[in-house]
């Protein structure tokens, strides 16, 4: 207890000194010492501008320092962008990068203050008062916010937390053996750490609550089993009180925990605190920084010269929507230039010029951007920063009259804006067909981008045309940056997806029906968009029918009661509609609709739609006929309980989210693993599928391999935008731009992405191996393919797009057990084969 | 199911093979060679050439199986054709030799070919039946998960045994050790392990029995385990028998019942694991005959052809 008291006293004195040393004021206060913050500070220091950097962590650059693995290779993407900074940065290991920055700090005499968390910014431009968590106040004329997006690690704030045995993350569980370890927390990361460590160590979990219901169900089950089997000890209702050096020889530190049973002292060699991170949005809202909308993924509004909506507060780095180190450093530098009153051309000027130069009547970047804003009304209101990035990431595409832009089955890989000419849409690609026409300013590819659906229509250039093609992430970012654009895109999407559903009603032989997209405008303007979690009810069997539903994202299962048991009848995936048959035929709901995954569903008023349909008697007739046929089929199906069970399985295991799933018929699989060998052999020695792992139902086995989801989670948070959907529908990772951050590995719910060092496959000579046993056996994974220095990249199934014979796993299956197919095809195959379980 | 190598391309290769056989038989029936039918007639040479080409092509399957890039036809197609054309060889080869057998290299080549084809047929039979059996046996689990389940049971059982008394604890520990050795991941040693399995049961029961009598805590009726007609397939059952015996000599407490339940559960898992291993090894074992035999056939074929043309 004496030592604890002493520590308190030390803190008090330290604080007093800190306050007195900071009474001076600065021209600029920089919050955060990551790449953007450091670069800003370096420029300020170089120019002799009075500055201070405030860092909440005890060391610089929390993300690189703390979240990156030791020895991680840091890339300097985008390669064509020049570095403009007073601090050094080049491709290298995490340690080299940090070392260079530390040298810059010393050499430029950057004024840094650690362990200082930002609490509030008061005052206005020219006279800000920056208040820190410990109560200190710093005066500054301008503030540069470079706090990134990783959030602040939540600390316990208990005495002794700075003990070296306390950590907030786990580097490598396999390195720890025979240690006493305390894990504080009951979330997923705490559980995952505890379980990984429990194999070789004595682990105690401190859970503030009585259960693990905050965690994923699988994690919760795993830790409860481990606790029951006494592999992990758990103190429920435990509140950590303090950490102190252990007096005994047995451990490094003692943690005192208050629990229902009173105070307990637990000795430990390592204390891992997993209490989550503080969300940034809350902090930013409290700082008065404006956001374009409520979307969690939205970035703050940033104007000319990186200024936020609060005058005098500048935002740079990944918080400004720029997650790459080099760009962030450029922004830091430029922000100081702007604060100093120098308007400079952004560092990406050359890149923009490269994109825009081929334009007819090109006069310069500035003029071209103005023209672009004029031509494409949707982007008229975006800020310069967003627009520049949008253009930088884009590419011009020139089409001659009659050129096919896309055709049914294609996936568009982003948004294309028409800058010149016009594009006609038609159902059959027939030049004589009457069709709808998009002209200058219209955007194409919205449905495909938003829902991950293949195109179902032909798009053909009606005259010589110029389009600006933008990959998905840059497009999404643009949409999220301005509320109005997001709304407009949502509306456009709804209108087009209604059109799509409407077109699906057309009889096959009817190509002359004149359908105008605009007539759906009124219906689209008056829809309700339901955002539902997995397992939520949309409507119940037997309820009234008043609406249609179209799935924008996610999937829905339709089930029906049979003899008191609910049986899944259908899986509806993104882009499809449901609840329509009852409306065409009249009557109450035939099924209960429940979401399978997190879904966004468009709800349309039935009467309005029917009123419009009445204008097209032939289509109405066809729709009714279709619905009747469907109903007949279903009556036969309802006795097939096996089909219902397999649909249930596909639903449960998330197979329904995939567009192209690897399935193995276990009644044919001879377990030879030739599929894995084929995959390894065609992908640099490392198999991207795991046959043994995965889910099984009856004889249907779904191994762990990429399913090329409609709405891929891997794609959601890829800093260099290296993951994209290819025109053929496969989700591919661009190995050249992947920076190996591992976000996709963490985000994929099916565990199909892996990080591997760029393999150096030794060539294998089949005959010399067969005849003389020389070299590596074909398909054999080699563990010594890399030297350990090569950078890691994310890899996963690429559907063997480069192989004329299709996916190697399927092509190399001797018995025909392996196939790649879509979930609905799979149900059909299952029905056809009459498999019994 | 209709995607399997048997059904491939609507039995295309079966049709080709049958056609080949039919034509051969017809020609054989109408042909009237000088002397008895043999490989010496024009038909004999024709059939021999076709047969030899088919054999070389069949053996090439071993190479094709390992070519993962730049191939046009899927391996399923290759296997389908391999199976049906291989079976057709029985007819073509036999007609080629005109039913003339003797103590010479030619007949040896023929016998080797027939043995290869027969071993292949066993393989086809296994390929068609065993995958379903594997699924039926272990259901949605796999061997790794079963092992994990057994590990869990072991841990629980050991804990309960400890609470009963030190003797049962020791027995349980011994039993777990024995099954651990059994459960080592199977690879190339799988066949050896299977052969040794019966031995281990005997060893285990002997050891259990010895340690019982040596310590002499309770007198066990001598022939309980070894005299049972249906010898327990697993050391776990041996232990279970012993504990049942023990329970007669003391009050069968709740703990003991729990332990017995666990042991039975484990025995069921081990049985499944064992079957799984048998099935999986069957899928591989036939190849150990089929491949050497096919190579031997190839060599004998070369000698056969050389000797025919030499003499």
PDB file of N, CA, C and O in Angstrom, chain A residues 506-560:
ATOM      1  N   UNK A 506     -41.275  -9.403 -67.593  1.00  0.00           N
ATOM      2  CA  UNK A 506     -41.575  -9.399 -69.023  1.00  0.00           C
ATOM      3  C   UNK A 506     -41.566 -10.810 -69.578  1.00  0.00           C
ATOM      4  O   UNK A 506     -40.695 -11.602 -69.257  1.00  0.00           O
ATOM      5  N   UNK A 507     -42.537 -11.098 -70.440  1.00  0.00           N
ATOM      6  CA  UNK A 507     -42.495 -12.392 -71.110  1.00  0.00           C
ATOM      7  C   UNK A 507     -41.254 -12.442 -72.007  1.00  0.00           C
ATOM      8  O   UNK A 507     -40.840 -11.402 -72.537  1.00  0.00           O
ATOM      9  N   UNK A 508     -40.676 -13.617 -72.155  1.00  0.00           N
ATOM     10  CA  UNK A 508     -39.412 -13.773 -72.884  1.00  0.00           C
ATOM     11  C   UNK A 508     -39.463 -13.193 -74.296  1.00  0.00           C
ATOM     12  O   UNK A 508     -38.506 -12.613 -74.772  1.00  0.00           O
ATOM     13  N   UNK A 509     -40.607 -13.348 -74.970  1.00  0.00           N
ATOM     14  CA  UNK A 509     -40.651 -12.982 -76.383  1.00  0.00           C
ATOM     15  C   UNK A 509     -40.966 -11.499 -76.583  1.00  0.00           C
ATOM     16  O   UNK A 509     -40.923 -10.990 -77.678  1.00  0.00           O
ATOM     17  N   UNK A 510     -41.267 -10.814 -75.506  1.00  0.00           N
ATOM     18  CA  UNK A 510     -41.660  -9.418 -75.652  1.00  0.00           C
ATOM     19  C   UNK A 510     -40.444  -8.511 -75.533  1.00  0.00           C
ATOM     20  O   UNK A 510     -39.883  -8.344 -74.472  1.00  0.00           O
ATOM     21  N   UNK A 511     -40.046  -7.958 -76.669  1.00  0.00           N
ATOM     22  CA  UNK A 511     -38.931  -7.028 -76.572  1.00  0.00           C
ATOM     23  C   UNK A 511     -39.367  -5.636 -77.003  1.00  0.00           C
ATOM     24  O   UNK A 511     -38.569  -4.723 -77.040  1.00  0.00           O
ATOM     25  N   UNK A 512     -40.613  -5.493 -77.317  1.00  0.00           N
ATOM     26  CA  UNK A 512     -41.047  -4.209 -77.850  1.00  0.00           C
ATOM     27  C   UNK A 512     -41.757  -3.335 -76.823  1.00  0.00           C
ATOM     28  O   UNK A 512     -42.158  -2.230 -77.118  1.00  0.00           O
ATOM     29  N   UNK A 513     -41.947  -3.839 -75.635  1.00  0.00           N
ATOM     30  CA  UNK A 513     -42.640  -3.054 -74.621  1.00  0.00           C
ATOM     31  C   UNK A 513     -41.819  -1.808 -74.304  1.00  0.00           C
ATOM     32  O   UNK A 513     -40.625  -1.886 -74.066  1.00  0.00           O
ATOM     33  N   UNK A 514     -42.483  -0.691 -74.312  1.00  0.00           N
ATOM     34  CA  UNK A 514     -41.770   0.560 -74.091  1.00  0.00           C
ATOM     35  C   UNK A 514     -41.801   0.908 -72.601  1.00  0.00           C
ATOM     36  O   UNK A 514     -42.836   1.283 -72.066  1.00  0.00           O
ATOM     37  N   UNK A 515     -40.673   0.722 -71.952  1.00  0.00           N
ATOM     38  CA  UNK A 515     -40.650   0.992 -70.520  1.00  0.00           C
ATOM     39  C   UNK A 515     -39.714   2.153 -70.249  1.00  0.00           C
ATOM     40  O   UNK A 515     -38.566   2.164 -70.706  1.00  0.00           O
ATOM     41  N   UNK A 516     -40.190   3.094 -69.531  1.00  0.00           N
ATOM     42  CA  UNK A 516     -39.386   4.273 -69.234  1.00  0.00           C
ATOM     43  C   UNK A 516     -38.992   4.234 -67.757  1.00  0.00           C
ATOM     44  O   UNK A 516     -39.837   4.096 -66.880  1.00  0.00           O
ATOM     45  N   UNK A 517     -37.698   4.350 -67.525  1.00  0.00           N
ATOM     46  CA  UNK A 517     -37.227   4.271 -66.142  1.00  0.00           C
ATOM     47  C   UNK A 517     -37.884   5.339 -65.277  1.00  0.00           C
ATOM     48  O   UNK A 517     -38.176   5.122 -64.110  1.00  0.00           O
ATOM     49  N   UNK A 518     -38.145   6.492 -65.885  1.00  0.00           N
ATOM     50  CA  UNK A 518     -38.616   7.617 -65.088  1.00  0.00           C
ATOM     51  C   UNK A 518     -39.989   7.395 -64.453  1.00  0.00           C
ATOM     52  O   UNK A 518     -40.316   7.998 -63.442  1.00  0.00           O
ATOM     53  N   UNK A 519     -40.787   6.519 -65.042  1.00  0.00           N
ATOM     54  CA  UNK A 519     -42.116   6.327 -64.456  1.00  0.00           C
ATOM     55  C   UNK A 519     -42.028   5.616 -63.102  1.00  0.00           C
ATOM     56  O   UNK A 519     -43.006   5.553 -62.371  1.00  0.00           O
ATOM     57  N   UNK A 520     -40.883   5.087 -62.795  1.00  0.00           N
ATOM     58  CA  UNK A 520     -40.715   4.464 -61.482  1.00  0.00           C
ATOM     59  C   UNK A 520     -40.280   5.495 -60.439  1.00  0.00           C
ATOM     60  O   UNK A 520     -40.121   5.177 -59.279  1.00  0.00           O
ATOM     61  N   UNK A 521     -40.067   6.694 -60.946  1.00  0.00           N
ATOM     62  CA  UNK A 521     -39.527   7.728 -60.075  1.00  0.00           C
ATOM     63  C   UNK A 521     -40.436   7.987 -58.873  1.00  0.00           C
ATOM     64  O   UNK A 521     -39.980   8.058 -57.735  1.00  0.00           O
ATOM     65  N   UNK A 522     -41.729   8.085 -59.147  1.00  0.00           N
ATOM     66  CA  UNK A 522     -42.664   8.383 -58.070  1.00  0.00           C
ATOM     67  C   UNK A 522     -42.701   7.248 -57.057  1.00  0.00           C
ATOM     68  O   UNK A 522     -42.694   7.473 -55.844  1.00  0.00           O
ATOM     69  N   UNK A 523     -42.710   6.029 -57.550  1.00  0.00           N
ATOM     70  CA  UNK A 523     -42.738   4.878 -56.635  1.00  0.00           C
ATOM     71  C   UNK A 523     -41.452   4.845 -55.811  1.00  0.00           C
ATOM     72  O   UNK A 523     -41.474   4.614 -54.604  1.00  0.00           O
ATOM     73  N   UNK A 524     -40.334   5.092 -56.498  1.00  0.00           N
ATOM     74  CA  UNK A 524     -39.043   5.022 -55.811  1.00  0.00           C
ATOM     75  C   UNK A 524     -38.922   6.095 -54.740  1.00  0.00           C
ATOM     76  O   UNK A 524     -38.254   5.912 -53.721  1.00  0.00           O
ATOM     77  N   UNK A 525     -39.597   7.238 -55.005  1.00  0.00           N
ATOM     78  CA  UNK A 525     -39.477   8.339 -54.051  1.00  0.00           C
ATOM     79  C   UNK A 525     -40.260   8.037 -52.784  1.00  0.00           C
ATOM     80  O   UNK A 525     -40.024   8.629 -51.735  1.00  0.00           O
ATOM     81  N   UNK A 526     -41.170   7.080 -52.882  1.00  0.00           N
ATOM     82  CA  UNK A 526     -42.070   6.836 -51.766  1.00  0.00           C
ATOM     83  C   UNK A 526     -41.900   5.409 -51.249  1.00  0.00           C
ATOM     84  O   UNK A 526     -42.854   4.654 -51.167  1.00  0.00           O
ATOM     85  N   UNK A 527     -40.680   5.036 -50.961  1.00  0.00           N
ATOM     86  CA  UNK A 527     -40.452   3.693 -50.420  1.00  0.00           C
ATOM     87  C   UNK A 527     -39.887   3.820 -49.014  1.00  0.00           C
ATOM     88  O   UNK A 527     -39.383   4.861 -48.618  1.00  0.00           O
ATOM     89  N   UNK A 528     -39.985   2.704 -48.317  1.00  0.00           N
ATOM     90  CA  UNK A 528     -39.403   2.663 -46.992  1.00  0.00           C
ATOM     91  C   UNK A 528     -38.209   1.722 -47.093  1.00  0.00           C
ATOM     92  O   UNK A 528     -38.311   0.654 -47.701  1.00  0.00           O
ATOM     93  N   UNK A 529     -37.057   2.120 -46.553  1.00  0.00           N
ATOM     94  CA  UNK A 529     -35.904   1.218 -46.572  1.00  0.00           C
ATOM     95  C   UNK A 529     -35.728   0.646 -45.171  1.00  0.00           C
ATOM     96  O   UNK A 529     -35.512   1.385 -44.208  1.00  0.00           O
ATOM     97  N   UNK A 530     -35.872  -0.668 -45.072  1.00  0.00           N
ATOM     98  CA  UNK A 530     -35.740  -1.307 -43.756  1.00  0.00           C
ATOM     99  C   UNK A 530     -34.303  -1.774 -43.578  1.00  0.00           C
ATOM    100  O   UNK A 530     -33.773  -2.492 -44.423  1.00  0.00           O
ATOM    101  N   UNK A 531     -33.675  -1.346 -42.511  1.00  0.00           N
ATOM    102  CA  UNK A 531     -32.348  -1.876 -42.170  1.00  0.00           C
ATOM    103  C   UNK A 531     -32.526  -2.878 -41.057  1.00  0.00           C
ATOM    104  O   UNK A 531     -32.886  -2.511 -39.941  1.00  0.00           O
ATOM    105  N   UNK A 532     -32.311  -4.136 -41.368  1.00  0.00           N
ATOM    106  CA  UNK A 532     -32.598  -5.184 -40.385  1.00  0.00           C
ATOM    107  C   UNK A 532     -31.346  -5.967 -40.038  1.00  0.00           C
ATOM    108  O   UNK A 532     -30.456  -6.149 -40.865  1.00  0.00           O
ATOM    109  N   UNK A 533     -31.311  -6.443 -38.814  1.00  0.00           N
ATOM    110  CA  UNK A 533     -30.225  -7.322 -38.392  1.00  0.00           C
ATOM    111  C   UNK A 533     -30.565  -8.743 -38.822  1.00  0.00           C
ATOM    112  O   UNK A 533     -31.685  -9.016 -39.222  1.00  0.00           O
ATOM    113  N   UNK A 534     -29.588  -9.641 -38.673  1.00  0.00           N
ATOM    114  CA  UNK A 534     -29.848 -11.037 -39.015  1.00  0.00           C
ATOM    115  C   UNK A 534     -30.947 -11.583 -38.108  1.00  0.00           C
ATOM    116  O   UNK A 534     -30.999 -11.286 -36.915  1.00  0.00           O
ATOM    117  N   UNK A 535     -31.845 -12.392 -38.693  1.00  0.00           N
ATOM    118  CA  UNK A 535     -32.850 -13.084 -37.892  1.00  0.00           C
ATOM    119  C   UNK A 535     -34.068 -12.246 -37.552  1.00  0.00           C
ATOM    120  O   UNK A 535     -34.886 -12.653 -36.745  1.00  0.00           O
ATOM    121  N   UNK A 536     -34.204 -11.078 -38.167  1.00  0.00           N
ATOM    122  CA  UNK A 536     -35.380 -10.255 -37.865  1.00  0.00           C
ATOM    123  C   UNK A 536     -36.537 -10.578 -38.807  1.00  0.00           C
ATOM    124  O   UNK A 536     -36.345 -10.957 -39.955  1.00  0.00           O
ATOM    125  N   UNK A 537     -37.731 -10.401 -38.281  1.00  0.00           N
ATOM    126  CA  UNK A 537     -38.938 -10.745 -39.019  1.00  0.00           C
ATOM    127  C   UNK A 537     -39.317  -9.618 -39.981  1.00  0.00           C
ATOM    128  O   UNK A 537     -39.307  -8.450 -39.608  1.00  0.00           O
ATOM    129  N   UNK A 538     -39.651  -9.978 -41.227  1.00  0.00           N
ATOM    130  CA  UNK A 538     -40.151  -8.980 -42.171  1.00  0.00           C
ATOM    131  C   UNK A 538     -41.672  -9.030 -42.194  1.00  0.00           C
ATOM    132  O   UNK A 538     -42.342  -8.043 -42.040  1.00  0.00           O
ATOM    133  N   UNK A 539     -42.212 -10.246 -42.418  1.00  0.00           N
ATOM    134  CA  UNK A 539     -43.646 -10.429 -42.235  1.00  0.00           C
ATOM    135  C   UNK A 539     -43.934 -11.868 -41.860  1.00  0.00           C
ATOM    136  O   UNK A 539     -43.092 -12.739 -42.031  1.00  0.00           O
ATOM    137  N   UNK A 540     -45.130 -12.103 -41.362  1.00  0.00           N
ATOM    138  CA  UNK A 540     -45.494 -13.421 -40.841  1.00  0.00           C
ATOM    139  C   UNK A 540     -46.468 -14.116 -41.787  1.00  0.00           C
ATOM    140  O   UNK A 540     -47.263 -13.470 -42.456  1.00  0.00           O
ATOM    141  N   UNK A 541     -46.389 -15.423 -41.792  1.00  0.00           N
ATOM    142  CA  UNK A 541     -47.311 -16.237 -42.572  1.00  0.00           C
ATOM    143  C   UNK A 541     -48.744 -15.902 -42.158  1.00  0.00           C
ATOM    144  O   UNK A 541     -49.035 -15.811 -40.967  1.00  0.00           O
ATOM    145  N   UNK A 542     -49.623 -15.700 -43.120  1.00  0.00           N
ATOM    146  CA  UNK A 542     -51.017 -15.450 -42.801  1.00  0.00           C
ATOM    147  C   UNK A 542     -51.356 -13.989 -42.617  1.00  0.00           C
ATOM    148  O   UNK A 542     -52.527 -13.637 -42.515  1.00  0.00           O
ATOM    149  N   UNK A 543     -50.339 -13.108 -42.576  1.00  0.00           N
ATOM    150  CA  UNK A 543     -50.640 -11.690 -42.355  1.00  0.00           C
ATOM    151  C   UNK A 543     -51.123 -11.048 -43.661  1.00  0.00           C
ATOM    152  O   UNK A 543     -51.054 -11.647 -44.734  1.00  0.00           O
ATOM    153  N   UNK A 544     -51.573  -9.807 -43.549  1.00  0.00           N
ATOM    154  CA  UNK A 544     -52.117  -9.109 -44.712  1.00  0.00           C
ATOM    155  C   UNK A 544     -51.023  -8.780 -45.715  1.00  0.00           C
ATOM    156  O   UNK A 544     -49.865  -8.613 -45.363  1.00  0.00           O
ATOM    157  N   UNK A 545     -51.431  -8.641 -46.966  1.00  0.00           N
ATOM    158  CA  UNK A 545     -50.450  -8.303 -47.996  1.00  0.00           C
ATOM    159  C   UNK A 545     -50.686  -6.869 -48.438  1.00  0.00           C
ATOM    160  O   UNK A 545     -51.741  -6.549 -48.955  1.00  0.00           O
ATOM    161  N   UNK A 546     -49.697  -6.052 -48.204  1.00  0.00           N
ATOM    162  CA  UNK A 546     -49.839  -4.660 -48.626  1.00  0.00           C
ATOM    163  C   UNK A 546     -48.580  -4.134 -49.290  1.00  0.00           C
ATOM    164  O   UNK A 546     -48.537  -3.000 -49.739  1.00  0.00           O
ATOM    165  N   UNK A 547     -47.541  -4.962 -49.348  1.00  0.00           N
ATOM    166  CA  UNK A 547     -46.282  -4.423 -49.865  1.00  0.00           C
ATOM    167  C   UNK A 547     -45.455  -5.484 -50.571  1.00  0.00           C
ATOM    168  O   UNK A 547     -45.576  -6.674 -50.320  1.00  0.00           O
ATOM    169  N   UNK A 548     -44.624  -4.991 -51.471  1.00  0.00           N
ATOM    170  CA  UNK A 548     -43.572  -5.787 -52.100  1.00  0.00           C
ATOM    171  C   UNK A 548     -42.271  -5.516 -51.367  1.00  0.00           C
ATOM    172  O   UNK A 548     -42.120  -4.445 -50.776  1.00  0.00           O
ATOM    173  N   UNK A 549     -41.342  -6.430 -51.504  1.00  0.00           N
ATOM    174  CA  UNK A 549     -40.032  -6.178 -50.913  1.00  0.00           C
ATOM    175  C   UNK A 549     -38.953  -6.488 -51.937  1.00  0.00           C
ATOM    176  O   UNK A 549     -39.038  -7.496 -52.637  1.00  0.00           O
ATOM    177  N   UNK A 550     -37.961  -5.635 -52.002  1.00  0.00           N
ATOM    178  CA  UNK A 550     -36.802  -5.919 -52.846  1.00  0.00           C
ATOM    179  C   UNK A 550     -35.565  -5.843 -51.951  1.00  0.00           C
ATOM    180  O   UNK A 550     -35.406  -4.889 -51.189  1.00  0.00           O
ATOM    181  N   UNK A 551     -34.725  -6.865 -52.036  1.00  0.00           N
ATOM    182  CA  UNK A 551     -33.543  -6.868 -51.166  1.00  0.00           C
ATOM    183  C   UNK A 551     -32.434  -6.042 -51.801  1.00  0.00           C
ATOM    184  O   UNK A 551     -32.048  -6.279 -52.942  1.00  0.00           O
ATOM    185  N   UNK A 552     -32.003  -5.083 -51.060  1.00  0.00           N
ATOM    186  CA  UNK A 552     -30.934  -4.241 -51.558  1.00  0.00           C
ATOM    187  C   UNK A 552     -29.585  -4.835 -51.172  1.00  0.00           C
ATOM    188  O   UNK A 552     -28.637  -4.851 -51.929  1.00  0.00           O
ATOM    189  N   UNK A 553     -29.522  -5.319 -49.958  1.00  0.00           N
ATOM    190  CA  UNK A 553     -28.297  -5.946 -49.458  1.00  0.00           C
ATOM    191  C   UNK A 553     -28.718  -7.083 -48.550  1.00  0.00           C
ATOM    192  O   UNK A 553     -29.728  -6.969 -47.857  1.00  0.00           O
ATOM    193  N   UNK A 554     -27.936  -8.153 -48.506  1.00  0.00           N
ATOM    194  CA  UNK A 554     -28.237  -9.232 -47.572  1.00  0.00           C
ATOM    195  C   UNK A 554     -29.074 -10.323 -48.212  1.00  0.00           C
ATOM    196  O   UNK A 554     -29.066 -10.497 -49.428  1.00  0.00           O
ATOM    197  N   UNK A 555     -29.822 -11.045 -47.395  1.00  0.00           N
ATOM    198  CA  UNK A 555     -30.608 -12.173 -47.884  1.00  0.00           C
ATOM    199  C   UNK A 555     -31.764 -12.422 -46.933  1.00  0.00           C
ATOM    200  O   UNK A 555     -31.698 -12.081 -45.753  1.00  0.00           O
ATOM    201  N   UNK A 556     -32.819 -13.027 -47.473  1.00  0.00           N
ATOM    202  CA  UNK A 556     -34.015 -13.303 -46.685  1.00  0.00           C
ATOM    203  C   UNK A 556     -34.428 -14.741 -46.919  1.00  0.00           C
ATOM    204  O   UNK A 556     -34.297 -15.261 -48.022  1.00  0.00           O
ATOM    205  N   UNK A 557     -34.883 -15.412 -45.871  1.00  0.00           N
ATOM    206  CA  UNK A 557     -35.402 -16.764 -46.054  1.00  0.00           C
ATOM    207  C   UNK A 557     -36.910 -16.749 -45.850  1.00  0.00           C
ATOM    208  O   UNK A 557     -37.425 -16.059 -44.973  1.00  0.00           O
ATOM    209  N   UNK A 558     -37.596 -17.490 -46.702  1.00  0.00           N
ATOM    210  CA  UNK A 558     -39.042 -17.631 -46.580  1.00  0.00           C
ATOM    211  C   UNK A 558     -39.329 -19.016 -46.011  1.00  0.00           C
ATOM    212  O   UNK A 558     -38.903 -20.015 -46.573  1.00  0.00           O
ATOM    213  N   UNK A 559     -40.041 -19.066 -44.896  1.00  0.00           N
ATOM    214  CA  UNK A 559     -40.316 -20.369 -44.312  1.00  0.00           C
ATOM    215  C   UNK A 559     -41.815 -20.535 -44.111  1.00  0.00           C
ATOM    216  O   UNK A 559     -42.574 -19.570 -44.097  1.00  0.00           O
ATOM    217  N   UNK A 560     -42.228 -21.768 -43.924  1.00  0.00           N
ATOM    218  CA  UNK A 560     -43.636 -22.075 -43.814  1.00  0.00           C
ATOM    219  C   UNK A 560     -43.813 -23.128 -42.725  1.00  0.00           C
ATOM    220  O   UNK A 560     -42.925 -23.944 -42.513  1.00  0.00           O
TER     221      UNK A 560
END
